[in-house]
């Protein structure tokens, strides 16, 4: 009998039935006693919702569970916040842990960031790292650590068409984030913070907007494949428009973007509806049309042409430091670029290595999770290759990819970086709460939205001070690390100073876990080099980004040689191999 009743009236309709019953009772009370109008309105709305749920065809849950099914969508909507604030531990990174975010917030606000009762980290866990300290710590007078890029006033770069306006950069700067992805108020606050703190602000490939110019903070102008700010109407590179922007005194360096860590090898489209008048003016694109960033450049097609283009940009800018940014992909493409440097004598003043863990740009999940080399592997390969061809002293290396603490900076410099950039760290200094709604336009803190009302939540003077304070506090912490290690400058930190736990009973210096290249080693026989160099250096060409055919032994069939090379390549690209 109960089964028959359930088949006639499924339990899943109980909530809807109770709403109908409540409406009937409220109507009776209203008619009979003249009370209950608010209840009539409430139950009337709920019954209307239930009827709509039963008739709609988009959501099966709502058709089977009218009214109450909406709770499922409500809970799903607030799930990230519930998990972030009530469930995940302080050390659980997704992508940044609560402890990391709290550290940024405290430093940005100038609050004490000391922590009582010892570390929360498991010092016995595989992968735990620390810096060895000295029995004779140093005492430094300043935390304003800097590096010359593009030579120096006393030692100009020997590159063909050399830099004549070297830049004395901070070792910690704002990574590339475009106006359009960031709100106007976010750009204003970041640039004012950079001006107050004396560090650099990368424009991102969206070019230089009017908001970048208000406070006069140092700019690194990033040129992407869309050539925004220096393009002709057909999307090709415009030397005249480039020179007009690049020679602005506020622009300190020119950065040619080949790829970014968030989505290497992937272009982008800003839909016409999102191309505001301000964005159109900054990028030099028409309103009412999609703004397209191609996946590759049209100004060059080979490594040699790329070097020639860099020399041209340097000349058109008036001799400012010019380099490129990329996320490491095929090793032979990178090696081809290096061979082009050797052939042409043209060297970039700097290279920024973007790790695949970078994430300020919204990207397809497959690209975020499975495309591009992580920062450690990319940085090591770039550093070692330049050492191996005796060009490391001519090219400065920057890096970006989840760098927010002083230890992060120290570790990257130990692996070969000259300076570090941060994107999400400075976003959190602005007030970002890691809501991960950057791509929706509904950013709750006004950082990544073009909604004028939402932007008002971000008060520029207050957030600019926090940006400058975060930079200052982080470099002060770096100063203390350098002093504790008995050193004079972060550039003195090497892989010998970093220790890594590799098992329950064994730790090793990082220098013993990574491959180190001897100066000039790639200019001679490769027999003693790591497989990544022995396999791919001979395949690289300065005249093509494609891999050339390897020289084959007469007795070895071609398909066998290629198969062996492919198997070896797959086995030689993990963490300790692409270094």
XYZ file of C-alpha atoms in Angstrom:
579
model
C 0.000 0.000 0.000
C 2.852 2.382 0.933
C 4.634 1.538 -2.316
C 1.486 2.331 -4.329
C 1.106 5.652 -2.489
C 4.741 6.549 -3.197
C 4.291 5.801 -6.899
C 1.255 8.095 -7.057
C 2.897 10.831 -4.997
C 6.712 10.702 -5.120
C 8.503 11.932 -2.005
C 10.612 14.246 -4.156
C 7.554 16.505 -4.604
C 7.040 16.905 -0.841
C 8.579 20.361 -0.637
C 6.412 21.619 -3.505
C 3.312 20.041 -1.933
C 4.055 21.717 1.398
C 4.342 25.056 -0.396
C 0.931 24.495 -2.006
C -0.545 23.504 1.363
C 0.995 26.567 2.998
C -0.488 28.797 0.294
C -3.956 27.296 0.816
C -3.777 27.746 4.596
C -2.506 31.315 4.218
C -5.355 32.115 1.798
C -7.864 30.633 4.228
C -6.459 32.772 7.076
C -6.568 35.856 4.893
C -10.176 35.312 3.805
C -11.504 34.092 7.150
C -9.584 36.290 9.596
C -8.037 39.046 7.497
C -4.447 38.102 8.423
C -1.570 36.323 6.692
C -0.962 38.498 3.609
C 2.853 38.206 3.928
C 2.522 34.396 4.091
C 0.316 34.435 1.001
C 2.972 36.374 -0.877
C 5.817 34.100 0.305
C 4.040 30.831 -0.435
C 2.671 32.254 -3.683
C 6.205 32.952 -4.901
C 7.375 29.468 -3.844
C 4.450 27.790 -5.634
C 5.171 29.852 -8.768
C 8.791 28.759 -8.599
C 7.698 25.128 -8.236
C 5.384 25.344 -11.248
C 8.190 26.906 -13.292
C 10.570 24.151 -12.176
C 8.166 21.444 -13.318
C 7.679 23.033 -16.747
C 11.277 24.033 -17.553
C 13.455 21.575 -19.531
C 16.989 22.713 -18.733
C 17.600 21.222 -15.280
C 16.565 17.647 -14.532
C 17.106 18.179 -10.788
C 14.539 20.972 -10.671
C 11.993 18.936 -12.619
C 12.350 16.063 -10.148
C 12.764 18.221 -7.036
C 10.792 21.452 -7.559
C 11.555 24.282 -5.150
C 13.927 22.335 -2.885
C 16.237 21.528 -5.822
C 17.385 25.166 -5.806
C 19.229 24.498 -2.561
C 21.599 22.239 -4.495
C 22.578 25.111 -6.800
C 22.854 27.529 -3.885
C 25.206 25.182 -2.023
C 27.243 24.596 -5.172
C 27.530 28.360 -5.650
C 28.979 28.959 -2.191
C 31.023 25.739 -2.098
C 34.392 27.445 -2.832
C 33.870 29.896 0.020
C 32.672 27.187 2.423
C 35.699 25.062 1.578
C 38.116 27.989 1.739
C 36.947 29.356 5.078
C 35.734 26.286 6.970
C 37.196 23.074 5.542
C 40.644 23.372 3.966
C 43.686 23.525 6.223
C 45.992 26.539 6.442
C 48.648 24.738 4.386
C 46.364 23.320 1.692
C 47.195 25.185 -1.508
C 44.429 25.599 -4.065
C 46.260 27.325 -5.677
C 47.474 29.425 -2.707
C 47.073 28.236 0.851
C 45.362 30.208 3.566
C 48.726 30.663 5.253
C 50.232 32.151 2.073
C 47.309 34.496 1.551
C 47.330 35.595 5.170
C 51.028 36.396 4.921
C 50.400 38.653 1.914
C 47.476 40.387 3.640
C 49.507 40.993 6.807
C 52.510 42.363 4.933
C 50.353 44.535 2.674
C 48.643 46.055 5.708
C 51.899 46.484 7.603
C 50.710 44.144 10.344
C 53.083 41.841 12.269
C 53.669 38.613 10.344
C 55.528 36.730 13.052
C 54.051 33.360 13.976
C 54.155 31.775 17.447
C 54.502 28.136 18.432
C 56.707 26.981 15.561
C 56.165 26.003 11.958
C 52.924 24.481 10.699
C 54.824 22.648 7.974
C 55.844 19.004 8.216
C 59.637 19.249 8.249
C 59.842 15.476 7.739
C 57.800 15.535 4.546
C 59.379 14.710 1.200
C 60.187 17.953 -0.604
C 60.514 20.151 2.503
C 63.241 22.755 1.911
C 65.206 25.215 4.004
C 68.112 27.684 3.805
C 71.290 26.858 5.676
C 72.237 29.718 7.980
C 75.688 30.961 8.954
C 77.462 31.171 12.303
C 78.622 34.620 11.128
C 75.514 36.478 9.924
C 75.971 39.730 8.049
C 74.393 43.117 8.741
C 73.025 44.895 5.659
C 72.052 48.548 5.597
C 69.214 48.239 3.077
C 66.659 45.819 1.681
C 66.500 47.689 -1.649
C 68.172 44.955 -3.687
C 68.607 45.799 -7.372
C 70.058 44.415 -10.593
C 71.265 46.195 -13.734
C 69.504 45.086 -16.926
C 70.943 45.929 -20.340
C 74.523 46.259 -19.160
C 75.364 49.033 -16.717
C 76.628 52.625 -16.997
C 80.167 51.348 -16.433
C 79.917 48.201 -18.588
C 77.628 48.534 -21.617
C 76.325 45.381 -23.264
C 78.484 44.035 -26.120
C 75.409 42.921 -28.084
C 74.898 44.020 -31.680
C 72.682 47.130 -31.551
C 73.264 47.331 -27.801
C 71.202 48.819 -25.023
C 72.150 52.412 -24.218
C 69.647 53.045 -21.401
C 70.228 50.241 -18.860
C 67.640 49.904 -16.100
C 68.418 49.415 -12.413
C 65.525 47.124 -11.491
C 64.300 45.875 -8.148
C 64.666 42.126 -7.653
C 60.883 41.941 -7.045
C 58.407 43.446 -9.524
C 54.786 43.276 -10.678
C 54.233 40.574 -13.287
C 52.390 41.074 -16.589
C 48.652 41.722 -16.116
C 46.717 43.671 -18.729
C 44.206 46.453 -18.321
C 41.004 44.755 -19.398
C 41.833 41.675 -17.397
C 42.396 44.013 -14.429
C 40.080 46.884 -13.601
C 41.063 50.519 -14.043
C 41.297 50.981 -10.276
C 43.525 47.914 -9.946
C 45.928 49.266 -12.584
C 45.936 52.688 -10.933
C 46.699 51.184 -7.513
C 49.414 48.851 -8.812
C 51.195 51.615 -10.684
C 50.971 54.066 -7.820
C 52.308 51.372 -5.487
C 55.182 50.707 -7.897
C 55.933 54.438 -8.014
C 55.926 54.693 -4.228
C 58.082 51.598 -3.782
C 60.524 52.146 -6.644
C 59.865 48.933 -8.552
C 58.536 48.037 -11.995
C 55.005 47.382 -13.252
C 54.617 45.116 -16.310
C 51.732 46.260 -18.498
C 50.768 42.836 -19.847
C 50.093 42.487 -23.556
C 47.042 44.786 -23.327
C 49.507 47.684 -23.765
C 49.757 51.005 -21.965
C 46.401 52.410 -20.945
C 45.642 55.894 -19.686
C 45.510 54.413 -16.189
C 49.144 53.285 -16.389
C 50.234 56.874 -17.009
C 48.475 58.667 -14.134
C 51.013 58.037 -11.360
C 54.200 57.652 -13.412
C 55.406 54.334 -12.012
C 58.119 52.528 -13.998
C 56.640 50.420 -16.798
C 57.793 47.291 -18.586
C 55.874 47.382 -21.852
C 54.916 43.893 -22.972
C 54.414 43.359 -26.720
C 52.297 40.321 -27.546
C 51.325 38.705 -30.820
C 48.436 41.167 -31.228
C 50.930 44.086 -31.160
C 48.497 46.104 -29.060
C 49.562 49.716 -28.857
C 51.896 49.299 -31.843
C 49.786 47.729 -34.575
C 48.525 48.656 -38.000
C 44.847 48.316 -38.800
C 45.450 44.830 -40.207
C 47.061 43.651 -36.962
C 50.661 43.786 -38.191
C 53.484 45.510 -36.314
C 53.736 49.293 -36.711
C 57.264 50.698 -36.140
C 55.953 54.262 -35.935
C 53.353 53.553 -33.268
C 55.816 51.414 -31.342
C 58.442 54.154 -31.268
C 55.901 56.731 -30.105
C 55.034 54.642 -27.030
C 58.423 53.028 -26.375
C 60.312 56.324 -26.169
C 58.068 57.578 -23.370
C 60.389 58.087 -20.346
C 57.979 56.120 -18.141
C 58.688 52.977 -20.203
C 61.891 51.455 -18.862
C 62.040 48.093 -20.696
C 60.456 46.334 -23.688
C 59.306 42.736 -23.258
C 58.378 40.620 -26.286
C 55.902 37.997 -25.139
C 56.236 34.637 -26.899
C 53.994 32.695 -24.505
C 52.647 32.818 -20.971
C 52.593 30.178 -18.282
C 48.815 30.147 -17.881
C 48.195 29.049 -21.478
C 51.382 28.623 -23.521
C 50.802 28.129 -27.228
C 47.243 29.447 -26.951
C 45.938 32.732 -28.314
C 43.023 34.665 -26.926
C 39.877 36.532 -27.868
C 38.316 39.454 -26.041
C 34.696 39.474 -27.257
C 33.470 42.662 -28.905
C 31.015 43.265 -26.047
C 33.935 43.598 -23.617
C 35.977 45.976 -25.792
C 35.253 49.255 -24.044
C 36.349 52.644 -25.352
C 39.266 52.670 -22.883
C 40.439 49.183 -23.898
C 40.104 50.042 -27.598
C 42.195 53.193 -27.115
C 44.932 51.366 -25.194
C 45.181 48.479 -27.623
C 44.620 50.372 -30.845
C 41.698 48.194 -31.910
C 38.223 49.169 -33.135
C 35.177 48.936 -30.900
C 32.431 46.556 -31.935
C 34.831 43.843 -33.094
C 36.467 40.919 -31.330
C 39.988 41.720 -30.088
C 42.158 38.782 -31.156
C 45.542 37.751 -29.790
C 46.969 35.226 -32.284
C 48.795 32.196 -30.962
C 52.004 33.184 -32.793
C 53.810 36.303 -33.996
C 53.608 37.607 -37.563
C 56.698 39.860 -37.354
C 59.121 36.921 -37.448
C 59.061 33.218 -38.259
C 62.567 31.959 -37.396
C 64.928 32.389 -34.424
C 67.262 34.591 -36.472
C 64.369 36.817 -37.511
C 63.302 36.974 -33.870
C 66.736 38.239 -32.804
C 66.668 40.796 -35.604
C 63.222 41.921 -34.446
C 64.494 42.329 -30.872
C 67.384 44.449 -32.151
C 64.902 46.531 -34.126
C 62.687 47.062 -31.069
C 65.727 48.107 -29.038
C 66.754 50.610 -31.686
C 63.228 52.022 -32.107
C 62.874 52.426 -28.329
C 65.970 54.584 -28.155
C 68.237 51.874 -26.770
C 66.128 50.630 -23.850
C 66.598 47.107 -22.449
C 64.708 44.693 -24.691
C 64.064 41.025 -24.118
C 61.403 38.363 -24.263
C 59.144 36.292 -22.028
C 58.187 32.688 -22.611
C 57.092 29.465 -20.980
C 59.452 26.673 -21.974
C 58.058 24.220 -24.487
C 60.022 22.206 -27.073
C 63.702 22.316 -26.003
C 64.936 22.538 -29.606
C 62.988 25.776 -30.122
C 64.760 27.372 -27.167
C 68.075 25.999 -28.357
C 67.382 27.455 -31.807
C 66.929 30.890 -30.246
C 70.265 30.531 -28.457
C 71.983 29.468 -31.681
C 70.494 32.554 -33.340
C 72.109 34.680 -30.643
C 75.471 33.102 -31.449
C 75.072 33.503 -35.209
C 73.799 37.098 -35.224
C 75.674 38.457 -32.231
C 72.351 39.912 -31.082
C 71.444 39.064 -27.525
C 68.319 40.076 -25.632
C 69.045 42.129 -22.547
C 66.811 39.867 -20.497
C 64.636 36.774 -20.622
C 61.639 36.249 -18.345
C 60.851 32.581 -17.763
C 57.162 32.075 -17.003
C 56.306 28.830 -15.228
C 53.287 26.722 -16.119
C 52.063 27.322 -12.563
C 51.496 30.978 -13.504
C 47.832 31.830 -13.413
C 46.687 35.437 -13.788
C 45.375 34.686 -17.285
C 42.171 32.648 -17.589
C 42.859 29.489 -19.577
C 41.318 26.165 -20.623
C 41.757 23.558 -17.896
C 43.939 21.337 -20.084
C 46.370 24.212 -20.632
C 46.440 25.232 -16.967
C 47.039 21.666 -15.841
C 49.036 19.974 -18.583
C 50.785 22.386 -20.989
C 54.148 24.059 -20.477
C 57.148 23.437 -18.240
C 56.988 24.382 -14.555
C 59.148 27.300 -13.489
C 61.975 25.267 -11.942
C 62.559 23.205 -15.073
C 62.243 26.159 -17.440
C 64.480 28.417 -15.382
C 67.212 25.812 -15.001
C 67.279 24.959 -18.680
C 67.464 28.623 -19.708
C 70.190 29.404 -17.159
C 72.289 26.335 -17.979
C 72.039 26.857 -21.726
C 73.231 30.453 -21.518
C 76.104 29.352 -19.269
C 76.950 26.610 -21.766
C 77.386 29.103 -24.613
C 79.134 31.813 -22.536
C 76.242 34.286 -22.825
C 74.958 34.239 -19.259
C 76.791 37.418 -18.284
C 75.117 39.304 -21.159
C 71.526 38.206 -20.472
C 69.636 38.814 -17.238
C 66.955 36.279 -16.272
C 63.661 37.098 -14.595
C 61.079 34.547 -13.555
C 57.427 34.284 -12.562
C 55.252 31.503 -11.189
C 53.783 31.404 -7.642
C 56.520 33.632 -6.225
C 55.156 35.527 -3.210
C 57.500 35.058 -0.218
C 61.118 35.944 0.441
C 62.012 32.252 0.429
C 60.384 31.887 -3.013
C 62.607 34.700 -4.294
C 65.718 33.255 -2.656
C 65.047 29.812 -4.104
C 64.538 31.107 -7.644
C 67.728 33.158 -7.435
C 69.551 30.052 -6.223
C 68.373 28.313 -9.393
C 69.671 31.071 -11.663
C 67.212 33.988 -11.671
C 68.375 37.600 -11.355
C 64.963 38.893 -10.291
C 61.408 37.670 -9.740
C 57.975 38.884 -10.785
C 54.678 38.259 -9.001
C 51.141 38.591 -10.335
C 48.767 36.947 -7.898
C 50.808 38.090 -4.892
C 50.255 41.728 -5.828
C 46.621 40.973 -6.662
C 46.189 39.727 -3.096
C 47.916 42.876 -1.850
C 45.141 44.756 -3.674
C 42.542 42.758 -1.759
C 41.998 39.689 -3.974
C 40.445 36.888 -1.866
C 41.077 34.071 -4.372
C 37.394 33.841 -5.264
C 38.541 32.477 -8.653
C 35.849 34.389 -10.529
C 38.334 36.535 -12.481
C 36.985 35.451 -15.872
C 33.316 36.155 -15.023
C 33.515 39.912 -14.493
C 31.998 39.399 -11.038
C 35.140 39.857 -8.951
C 33.922 40.550 -5.393
C 36.810 42.926 -4.622
C 36.907 44.950 -7.856
C 40.327 43.697 -8.965
C 39.422 41.818 -12.155
C 36.230 43.416 -13.434
C 35.161 46.221 -15.736
C 31.948 46.726 -13.765
C 32.060 50.342 -12.589
C 30.093 49.604 -9.416
C 32.300 46.679 -8.405
C 35.451 48.713 -9.091
C 34.395 51.332 -6.567
C 35.125 48.832 -3.805
C 38.823 49.154 -4.632
C 39.983 52.483 -3.172
C 43.133 53.428 -5.060
C 45.139 55.390 -2.433
C 44.604 52.731 0.236
C 45.409 49.786 -2.041
C 48.427 51.531 -3.580
C 49.926 51.872 -0.103
C 49.306 48.173 0.476
C 51.048 47.261 -2.793
C 54.105 49.295 -1.809
C 54.034 47.899 1.739
C 53.826 44.291 0.508
C 56.871 44.872 -1.687
C 58.782 46.570 1.108
C 57.935 43.916 3.728
C 58.812 41.042 1.389
C 62.218 42.526 0.568
C 62.823 43.208 4.255
C 62.193 39.500 4.895
C 64.576 38.702 2.018
C 67.193 40.933 3.646
C 66.883 38.920 6.862
C 67.294 35.642 4.957
C 70.406 36.952 3.184
C 71.862 38.148 6.487
C 71.148 34.833 8.205
C 73.005 33.009 5.417
C 76.023 35.281 5.910
C 75.719 36.881 2.458
C 75.691 40.407 1.016
C 73.047 40.219 -1.741
C 70.380 37.772 -2.918
C 72.501 37.169 -6.021
C 74.990 35.429 -3.712
C 72.431 32.722 -2.869
C 73.226 29.507 -4.736
C 71.843 25.994 -4.838
C 74.503 25.140 -2.232
C 72.528 27.149 0.321
C 69.209 25.292 -0.178
C 68.589 21.875 1.381
C 65.804 19.507 0.291
C 64.446 16.436 2.035
C 64.195 13.506 -0.379
C 63.197 10.733 2.040
C 62.536 10.065 5.722
C 66.244 9.563 6.355
C 68.016 11.604 3.673
C 68.422 15.254 2.737
C 70.568 16.756 -0.004
C 71.795 20.141 -1.092
C 69.801 21.406 -4.033
C 73.103 21.723 -5.893
C 73.411 17.925 -5.778
C 69.936 17.411 -7.228
C 70.132 19.635 -10.282
C 72.308 19.614 -13.361
C 74.895 22.384 -13.506
C 76.503 23.446 -16.752
C 80.165 24.365 -17.109
C 80.865 27.640 -18.969
C 81.197 27.058 -22.714
C 80.360 23.354 -22.446
C 77.834 23.458 -25.315
C 80.394 24.883 -27.706
C 82.341 21.632 -27.752
C 81.558 17.878 -27.734
C 78.276 16.975 -26.076
C 79.191 13.450 -24.961
C 79.448 14.391 -21.275
C 76.286 16.528 -21.234
C 72.837 15.644 -20.001
C 70.535 13.868 -22.450
C 68.356 16.928 -22.950
C 71.370 18.674 -24.498
C 72.790 15.632 -26.301
C 69.408 14.849 -27.885
C 68.010 18.275 -28.705
C 70.946 20.644 -29.189
C 71.912 18.964 -32.512
C 68.259 19.143 -33.667
C 68.013 22.910 -33.110
C 68.442 25.406 -35.921
C 68.849 29.162 -35.842
C 66.882 29.322 -39.094
C 63.777 27.395 -38.054
C 61.748 26.662 -34.943
C 61.210 23.137 -36.248
C 63.554 20.317 -35.260
C 65.985 19.321 -37.967
C 66.590 15.691 -38.919
C 69.250 14.026 -36.738
C 72.339 12.590 -38.344
C 71.798 8.820 -38.658
C 74.265 5.996 -38.434
C 74.286 4.086 -41.778
C 73.561 0.761 -40.057
C 70.590 2.041 -38.052
C 67.205 2.225 -39.807
C 65.687 5.713 -39.710
C 62.471 4.649 -37.963
C 64.425 2.873 -35.203
C 66.601 5.956 -34.549
C 63.546 8.232 -34.356
C 61.731 5.800 -32.058
C 64.722 5.574 -29.720
C 65.028 9.363 -29.627
C 61.331 9.737 -28.842
C 61.462 7.215 -25.988
C 64.569 8.872 -24.563
C 62.976 12.315 -24.834
C 59.902 11.266 -22.908
C 62.086 9.833 -20.188
C 64.311 12.898 -19.981
C 61.844 15.705 -19.395
C 60.837 15.183 -15.752
C 61.858 17.569 -12.999
C 65.533 16.740 -12.727
C 66.047 16.125 -16.438
C 65.122 19.335 -18.228
C 67.699 21.233 -16.257
